[in-house]
Short mmCIF file of C-alpha atoms in Angstrom, two decimals:
data_model
loop_
_atom_site.label_atom_id
_atom_site.label_comp_id
_atom_site.label_asym_id
_atom_site.label_seq_id
_atom_site.Cartn_x
_atom_site.Cartn_y
_atom_site.Cartn_z
CA UNK X 140 0.05 -0.17 -0.14
CA UNK X 141 2.98 2.31 0.94
CA UNK X 142 4.06 1.80 -2.73
CA UNK X 143 0.74 2.88 -4.05
CA UNK X 144 0.75 5.96 -2.23
CA UNK X 145 4.27 7.13 -2.95
CA UNK X 146 3.42 6.63 -6.66
CA UNK X 147 0.99 8.57 -6.52
CA UNK X 148 1.98 11.33 -3.96
CA UNK X 149 5.48 11.94 -6.30
CA UNK X 150 3.47 12.07 -9.71
CA UNK X 151 0.99 14.78 -7.99
CA UNK X 152 4.34 16.86 -6.90
CA UNK X 153 6.21 16.42 -10.00
CA UNK X 154 2.92 17.42 -12.12
CA UNK X 155 2.38 19.98 -9.47
CA UNK X 156 5.24 21.67 -9.68
CA UNK X 157 6.95 20.62 -13.05
CA UNK X 158 3.95 22.14 -15.39
CA UNK X 159 4.33 25.92 -14.80
CA UNK X 160 7.80 25.60 -15.56
CA UNK X 161 6.91 23.63 -18.86
CA UNK X 162 4.06 26.17 -19.33
CA UNK X 163 7.35 28.93 -19.54
CA UNK X 164 9.14 26.78 -21.70
CA UNK X 165 6.35 26.56 -24.58
CA UNK X 166 5.64 30.07 -23.98
CA UNK X 167 9.15 31.04 -24.57
CA UNK X 168 9.19 28.99 -27.70
CA UNK X 169 5.75 30.20 -28.66
CA UNK X 170 3.96 26.57 -28.71
CA UNK X 171 0.14 28.34 -28.54
CA UNK X 172 -3.28 25.99 -29.21
CA UNK X 173 -4.89 26.96 -32.94
CA UNK X 174 -8.41 26.77 -32.23
CA UNK X 175 -10.89 24.99 -34.77
CA UNK X 176 -12.85 27.59 -37.23
CA UNK X 177 -16.33 25.30 -36.85
CA UNK X 178 -16.05 25.39 -32.97
CA UNK X 179 -17.82 28.10 -30.54
CA UNK X 180 -16.89 31.14 -30.76
CA UNK X 181 -15.79 31.61 -27.38
CA UNK X 182 -13.23 29.30 -27.39
CA UNK X 183 -11.22 31.89 -29.88
CA UNK X 184 -9.99 33.55 -26.97
CA UNK X 185 -8.15 30.16 -25.76
CA UNK X 186 -5.87 30.33 -29.02
CA UNK X 187 -2.23 30.61 -27.98
CA UNK X 188 -3.13 28.92 -24.71
CA UNK X 189 0.46 26.80 -24.22
CA UNK X 190 -0.39 22.92 -25.35
CA UNK X 191 1.62 19.40 -25.31
CA UNK X 192 0.95 19.38 -21.99
CA UNK X 193 0.53 15.89 -21.67
CA UNK X 194 4.46 15.46 -21.77
CA UNK X 195 3.96 16.52 -17.93
CA UNK X 196 1.71 13.79 -17.35
CA UNK X 197 3.43 11.04 -18.91
CA UNK X 198 6.89 11.96 -17.31
CA UNK X 199 5.35 12.32 -13.85
CA UNK X 200 3.67 9.14 -14.06
CA UNK X 201 7.14 7.04 -14.86
CA UNK X 202 8.85 9.10 -12.26
CA UNK X 203 6.15 8.03 -10.12
CA UNK X 204 6.46 4.59 -10.93
CA UNK X 205 9.98 4.75 -10.82
CA UNK X 206 9.81 6.14 -7.46
CA UNK X 207 7.32 3.64 -5.79
CA UNK X 208 9.95 0.83 -7.28
CA UNK X 209 12.74 2.37 -5.33
CA UNK X 210 10.62 2.58 -2.28
CA UNK X 211 9.66 -1.17 -2.60
CA UNK X 212 13.67 -2.09 -3.56
CA UNK X 213 12.50 -3.82 -6.48
CA UNK X 214 11.99 -3.50 -10.46
CA UNK X 215 8.91 -2.99 -12.21
CA UNK X 216 6.91 -5.86 -13.57
CA UNK X 217 6.24 -6.61 -17.04
CA UNK X 218 3.11 -5.29 -16.58
CA UNK X 219 3.74 -2.54 -15.53
CA UNK X 220 5.94 -1.37 -18.28
CA UNK X 221 3.94 -2.64 -21.08
CA UNK X 222 1.25 -0.05 -19.71
CA UNK X 223 3.94 2.39 -19.58
CA UNK X 224 4.77 1.99 -23.07
CA UNK X 225 1.71 1.76 -24.73
CA UNK X 226 1.15 5.73 -22.51
CA UNK X 227 4.45 6.71 -23.96
CA UNK X 228 3.99 5.16 -27.11
CA UNK X 229 0.33 6.99 -28.06
CA UNK X 230 1.92 10.40 -26.17
CA UNK X 231 4.82 9.90 -29.23
CA UNK X 232 1.94 9.71 -31.48
CA UNK X 233 0.17 12.72 -29.84
CA UNK X 234 3.25 14.86 -30.06
CA UNK X 235 4.20 14.20 -32.99
CA UNK X 236 0.43 15.85 -34.19
CA UNK X 237 0.24 18.77 -31.49
CA UNK X 238 4.07 19.36 -33.04
CA UNK X 239 2.59 19.50 -36.66
CA UNK X 240 -0.36 21.89 -35.73
CA UNK X 241 1.95 24.33 -34.37
CA UNK X 242 4.45 23.97 -36.91
CA UNK X 243 1.76 24.19 -39.60
CA UNK X 244 0.12 26.74 -37.51
CA UNK X 245 -3.05 25.30 -38.06
CA UNK X 246 -5.64 23.31 -35.89
CA UNK X 247 -4.98 20.25 -37.71
CA UNK X 248 -2.10 18.00 -37.04
CA UNK X 249 -1.13 14.43 -38.60
CA UNK X 250 -3.05 13.41 -41.23
CA UNK X 251 -5.39 10.27 -39.49
CA UNK X 252 -3.78 7.86 -41.99
CA UNK X 253 -0.27 8.50 -39.91
CA UNK X 254 -1.59 8.62 -36.95
CA UNK X 255 -3.76 5.79 -37.58
CA UNK X 256 -0.56 3.82 -38.72
CA UNK X 257 1.25 5.33 -35.04
CA UNK X 258 -1.17 3.88 -33.12
CA UNK X 259 -1.30 0.68 -35.21
CA UNK X 260 1.98 0.41 -34.48
CA UNK X 261 1.96 0.85 -30.96
CA UNK X 262 -0.92 -0.89 -30.25
CA UNK X 263 0.11 -4.20 -32.36
CA UNK X 264 3.51 -4.01 -30.70
CA UNK X 265 2.02 -3.54 -27.16
CA UNK X 266 -0.59 -7.02 -27.96
CA UNK X 267 2.29 -9.24 -29.12
CA UNK X 268 4.20 -8.41 -26.06
CA UNK X 269 1.48 -8.89 -23.82
CA UNK X 270 0.79 -12.44 -24.21
CA UNK X 271 4.39 -12.98 -23.49
CA UNK X 272 6.63 -13.43 -20.23
CA UNK X 273 4.76 -15.93 -18.42
CA UNK X 274 5.79 -15.65 -14.68
CA UNK X 275 6.96 -18.41 -12.25
CA UNK X 276 3.38 -19.02 -11.89
CA UNK X 277 2.50 -19.58 -15.96
CA UNK X 278 0.77 -16.24 -15.85
CA UNK X 279 1.49 -13.56 -18.70
CA UNK X 280 0.38 -10.05 -18.55
CA UNK X 281 -2.79 -10.50 -20.81
CA UNK X 282 -4.95 -13.41 -21.40
CA UNK X 283 -6.58 -14.36 -25.12
CA UNK X 284 -10.11 -14.19 -23.46
CA UNK X 285 -12.99 -11.17 -23.43
CA UNK X 286 -13.24 -10.53 -20.11
CA UNK X 287 -15.73 -8.34 -18.28
CA UNK X 288 -14.75 -8.81 -14.59
CA UNK X 289 -12.36 -11.29 -14.74
CA UNK X 290 -10.83 -13.97 -17.40
CA UNK X 291 -14.54 -15.79 -18.90
CA UNK X 292 -14.99 -19.08 -21.11
CA UNK X 293 -15.06 -16.69 -24.39
CA UNK X 294 -11.58 -17.25 -24.93
CA UNK X 295 -10.28 -16.21 -28.73
CA UNK X 296 -7.28 -19.41 -28.87
CA UNK X 297 -10.57 -21.38 -29.27
CA UNK X 298 -9.59 -20.92 -32.95
CA UNK X 299 -6.11 -22.27 -32.42
CA UNK X 300 -3.32 -20.36 -31.06
CA UNK X 301 -2.28 -18.68 -34.01
CA UNK X 302 -5.89 -17.30 -34.79
CA UNK X 303 -6.60 -16.58 -31.61
CA UNK X 304 -3.48 -14.33 -31.49
CA UNK X 305 -4.20 -12.38 -34.76
CA UNK X 306 -7.93 -12.12 -33.04
CA UNK X 307 -6.24 -10.98 -29.82
CA UNK X 308 -4.16 -8.40 -31.28
CA UNK X 309 -7.49 -6.68 -33.69
CA UNK X 310 -9.57 -7.13 -30.34
CA UNK X 311 -6.56 -5.44 -28.45
CA UNK X 312 -6.00 -2.59 -31.01
CA UNK X 313 -9.89 -1.80 -31.36
CA UNK X 314 -9.44 -0.88 -28.14
CA UNK X 315 -6.24 0.97 -27.64
CA UNK X 316 -7.75 2.99 -30.83
CA UNK X 317 -11.20 3.53 -29.05
CA UNK X 318 -9.94 4.65 -25.90
CA UNK X 319 -6.99 7.29 -27.17
CA UNK X 320 -9.57 8.44 -29.31
CA UNK X 321 -12.32 8.97 -26.70
CA UNK X 322 -10.03 10.62 -24.87
CA UNK X 323 -8.67 13.07 -27.41
CA UNK X 324 -12.80 13.54 -28.38
CA UNK X 325 -13.29 14.50 -24.45
CA UNK X 326 -10.69 16.72 -24.20
CA UNK X 327 -12.41 20.02 -25.41
CA UNK X 328 -13.25 21.82 -22.29
CA UNK X 329 -10.62 23.20 -19.45
CA UNK X 330 -10.36 20.43 -17.31
CA UNK X 331 -13.05 18.28 -18.68
CA UNK X 332 -10.86 15.32 -19.80
CA UNK X 333 -8.14 15.72 -16.79
CA UNK X 334 -10.84 15.45 -13.95
CA UNK X 335 -12.54 12.28 -15.90
CA UNK X 336 -9.23 11.16 -15.73
CA UNK X 337 -8.93 10.79 -12.28
CA UNK X 338 -12.05 9.12 -11.49
CA UNK X 339 -11.83 6.91 -14.18
CA UNK X 340 -8.15 5.42 -13.47
CA UNK X 341 -9.23 5.85 -9.55
CA UNK X 342 -11.20 3.52 -9.79
CA UNK X 343 -8.11 1.22 -11.72
CA UNK X 344 -6.19 1.95 -8.58
CA UNK X 345 -9.09 0.52 -6.33
CA UNK X 346 -9.48 -2.69 -8.98
CA UNK X 347 -5.60 -3.40 -8.78
CA UNK X 348 -5.68 -3.43 -4.84
CA UNK X 349 -9.00 -5.76 -4.64
CA UNK X 350 -7.40 -8.07 -7.37
CA UNK X 351 -3.98 -8.20 -5.59
CA UNK X 352 -5.80 -9.13 -1.94
CA UNK X 353 -7.50 -11.79 -3.84
CA UNK X 354 -5.05 -13.26 -6.26
CA UNK X 355 -4.97 -16.84 -7.43
CA UNK X 356 -1.10 -16.57 -7.03
CA UNK X 357 -0.18 -15.54 -3.56
CA UNK X 358 -3.00 -17.09 -1.67
CA UNK X 359 -2.55 -21.09 -1.24
CA UNK X 360 -6.21 -21.23 -0.05
CA UNK X 361 -7.13 -18.30 -2.64
CA UNK X 362 -11.18 -18.85 -3.10
CA UNK X 363 -13.04 -20.27 -6.13
CA UNK X 364 -13.47 -16.62 -7.26
CA UNK X 365 -9.75 -15.48 -6.96
CA UNK X 366 -8.22 -13.32 -10.13
CA UNK X 367 -5.69 -14.33 -12.32
CA UNK X 368 -4.16 -11.26 -13.17
CA UNK X 369 -0.23 -11.31 -13.40
CA UNK X 370 1.22 -7.86 -11.48
CA UNK X 371 -1.82 -6.47 -9.99
CA UNK X 372 -0.06 -4.75 -7.34
CA UNK X 373 2.07 -2.75 -10.06
CA UNK X 374 -0.75 -2.05 -12.29
CA UNK X 375 -2.52 -0.28 -9.26
CA UNK X 376 1.08 1.73 -8.78
CA UNK X 377 0.84 2.91 -12.35
CA UNK X 378 -3.16 3.74 -12.08
CA UNK X 379 -2.20 5.90 -9.36
CA UNK X 380 0.87 7.13 -10.66
CA UNK X 381 -1.50 8.14 -13.37
CA UNK X 382 -4.54 9.39 -11.14
CA UNK X 383 -1.70 11.57 -9.53
CA UNK X 384 -0.35 13.20 -12.59
CA UNK X 385 -3.89 14.39 -13.50
CA UNK X 386 -4.44 15.97 -10.28
CA UNK X 387 -1.28 17.87 -10.39
CA UNK X 388 -1.89 18.77 -14.04
CA UNK X 389 -5.38 20.06 -12.94
CA UNK X 390 -4.19 22.74 -10.55
CA UNK X 391 -3.05 24.44 -13.73
CA UNK X 392 -5.60 22.76 -16.82
CA UNK X 393 -8.68 23.72 -14.60
CA UNK X 394 -10.84 27.22 -15.85
CA UNK X 395 -9.34 28.64 -17.17
CA UNK X 396 -6.39 26.59 -18.18
CA UNK X 397 -3.06 28.08 -18.06
CA UNK X 398 -2.82 24.85 -20.54
CA UNK X 399 -3.80 22.02 -22.73
CA UNK X 400 -2.75 18.23 -22.77
CA UNK X 401 -2.85 18.25 -26.20
CA UNK X 402 -3.19 15.25 -28.11
CA UNK X 403 0.27 13.80 -26.40
CA UNK X 404 -1.86 13.54 -23.21
CA UNK X 405 -5.45 12.58 -24.52
CA UNK X 406 -3.94 9.91 -26.73
CA UNK X 407 -1.26 8.44 -23.94
CA UNK X 408 -3.95 8.29 -21.07
CA UNK X 409 -6.34 6.84 -23.34
CA UNK X 410 -3.10 4.00 -23.84
CA UNK X 411 -3.19 3.65 -20.06
CA UNK X 412 -6.78 3.11 -19.80
CA UNK X 413 -6.85 0.62 -22.79
CA UNK X 414 -3.89 -0.99 -21.38
CA UNK X 415 -4.85 -1.23 -17.69
CA UNK X 416 -8.17 -2.84 -18.80
CA UNK X 417 -6.53 -5.67 -20.57
CA UNK X 418 -4.31 -6.32 -18.29
CA UNK X 419 -6.62 -6.78 -15.46
CA UNK X 420 -8.97 -8.29 -17.58
CA UNK X 421 -11.48 -5.70 -17.21
CA UNK X 422 -12.07 -4.97 -20.97
CA UNK X 423 -15.68 -3.97 -21.09
CA UNK X 424 -16.10 -3.22 -17.47
CA UNK X 425 -14.07 -0.31 -18.53
CA UNK X 426 -17.03 0.82 -20.54
CA UNK X 427 -18.81 1.73 -17.23
CA UNK X 428 -16.00 3.12 -15.26
CA UNK X 429 -15.23 5.26 -17.81
CA UNK X 430 -18.58 5.69 -19.08
CA UNK X 431 -18.39 9.67 -19.43
CA UNK X 432 -15.42 9.22 -22.59
CA UNK X 433 -17.99 6.38 -23.68
CA UNK X 434 -20.95 8.66 -23.77
CA UNK X 435 -18.73 11.60 -25.62
CA UNK X 436 -17.52 9.67 -28.31
CA UNK X 437 -20.94 7.84 -28.66
CA UNK X 438 -22.31 11.37 -29.56
CA UNK X 439 -19.92 12.21 -32.03
CA UNK X 440 -20.97 8.42 -34.03
CA UNK X 441 -24.33 9.25 -33.57
CA UNK X 442 -24.27 12.60 -34.69
CA UNK X 443 -22.29 11.47 -37.69
CA UNK X 444 -24.65 8.41 -38.39
CA UNK X 445 -28.06 10.31 -38.19
CA UNK X 446 -26.68 13.23 -40.31
CA UNK X 447 -25.46 10.73 -43.23
CA UNK X 448 -28.76 8.93 -42.81
CA UNK X 449 -31.43 11.65 -42.86
CA UNK X 450 -29.55 14.77 -43.42
CA UNK X 451 -30.31 16.26 -40.16
CA UNK X 452 -28.75 16.82 -36.41
CA UNK X 453 -29.27 15.22 -33.08
CA UNK X 454 -26.89 17.54 -31.28
CA UNK X 455 -26.29 21.11 -32.04
CA UNK X 456 -22.72 20.59 -31.88
CA UNK X 457 -20.46 17.79 -31.32
CA UNK X 458 -18.62 16.28 -29.30
CA UNK X 459 -21.54 16.25 -26.54
CA UNK X 460 -19.90 19.12 -24.31
CA UNK X 461 -20.08 21.48 -27.72
CA UNK X 462 -24.19 20.87 -27.79
CA UNK X 463 -24.10 22.23 -24.19
CA UNK X 464 -22.15 25.15 -24.68
CA UNK X 465 -24.07 26.30 -27.82
CA UNK X 466 -27.53 25.27 -25.72
CA UNK X 467 -26.34 28.43 -23.37
CA UNK X 468 -24.79 26.35 -20.65
CA UNK X 469 -21.42 27.83 -18.59
CA UNK X 470 -17.95 26.01 -19.30
CA UNK X 471 -17.55 25.72 -15.61
CA UNK X 472 -20.88 23.99 -15.19
CA UNK X 473 -20.39 21.65 -17.83
CA UNK X 474 -17.14 20.64 -16.88
CA UNK X 475 -18.20 19.98 -12.88
CA UNK X 476 -22.09 18.32 -13.99
CA UNK X 477 -19.92 15.86 -16.17
CA UNK X 478 -17.55 15.23 -13.35
CA UNK X 479 -20.74 14.48 -11.53
CA UNK X 480 -21.52 11.88 -13.69
CA UNK X 481 -18.32 10.24 -14.66
CA UNK X 482 -18.16 9.75 -10.94
CA UNK X 483 -21.48 7.89 -10.59
CA UNK X 484 -20.98 5.57 -14.02
CA UNK X 485 -17.06 4.83 -12.60
CA UNK X 486 -18.97 4.15 -9.04
CA UNK X 487 -21.31 1.75 -11.02
CA UNK X 488 -18.41 0.06 -12.55
CA UNK X 489 -16.95 -0.32 -8.95
CA UNK X 490 -20.11 -1.60 -7.46
CA UNK X 491 -20.69 -4.47 -10.17
CA UNK X 492 -17.09 -5.47 -9.56
CA UNK X 493 -17.26 -5.75 -6.13
CA UNK X 494 -20.91 -6.90 -6.11
CA UNK X 495 -19.79 -9.35 -8.78
CA UNK X 496 -17.38 -11.13 -5.79
CA UNK X 497 -19.83 -10.91 -3.34
CA UNK X 498 -22.43 -12.62 -4.78
CA UNK X 499 -19.90 -15.84 -5.98
#
């Protein structure tokens, strides 16, 4: 438990103290935000606000995990390294996207194809590696089973080892792409994506702690409903570091934001969430825990699909938060209310997670 607290505390301090230093660097380099021309007119005042703040979130997370491992006098597990790799890899893709916007002085960065290729390279390598490195208990970081609350009978390897690997890679990349883009779409108002991330990753800290206490690996008398997760403690440590980093960053990202996380941060956070959901065997439960991200990205899907079918719009503008902006809601009001909904959804997810264990 101390290692988890150290991870969160160090990441928080690094983000809290490091963000203003990074802001001064970005201002000196004139690395500012470019606002989409078809967005709400109230956002034009945000033009020039430093972006790429995700660099601080990633750095604070890594430093927080490293400090935790030093306190524990051990090396990070493969599971922790894989989530950090996925987070940093997608963060690099986002950084290239942000830097392209700055260099070309426009609100569009990498082409959709280039971004998709970058996400694919990171996602495929993560998926392949996640099925390697069995520990002394013959457990790998991920499994080929599609899971809701734990490993289920729905095993992709049913179709054969090679087919199972291919199907798992496709499934994992679908999750990586979905979550990274969901967080990216949510990052539209000051503090919105950061606050929702704090709630979501905070829930995953609890998931990791509970799975550690009920692990099939570490207790000779483990019950029939124990968890097969390879490294639950280290996954909780990573989730705690991300949570702490986001808390420290939110101090500067809250309205009026002094810095934006940019695609660097949103893609990285989406990657970390995808990685945690896969390695904790809660891929489908994550849809509830991170439900606010799902609602916001779903609004875009609904808007585009309905417009193509009927030529009409369901919302005044998407993502969803822009609809409420154009409906007259204040930005701070939207953010706080969305945080509340995110908290309710995360609480619902955790309730289902615990209820399943109690009922069994």
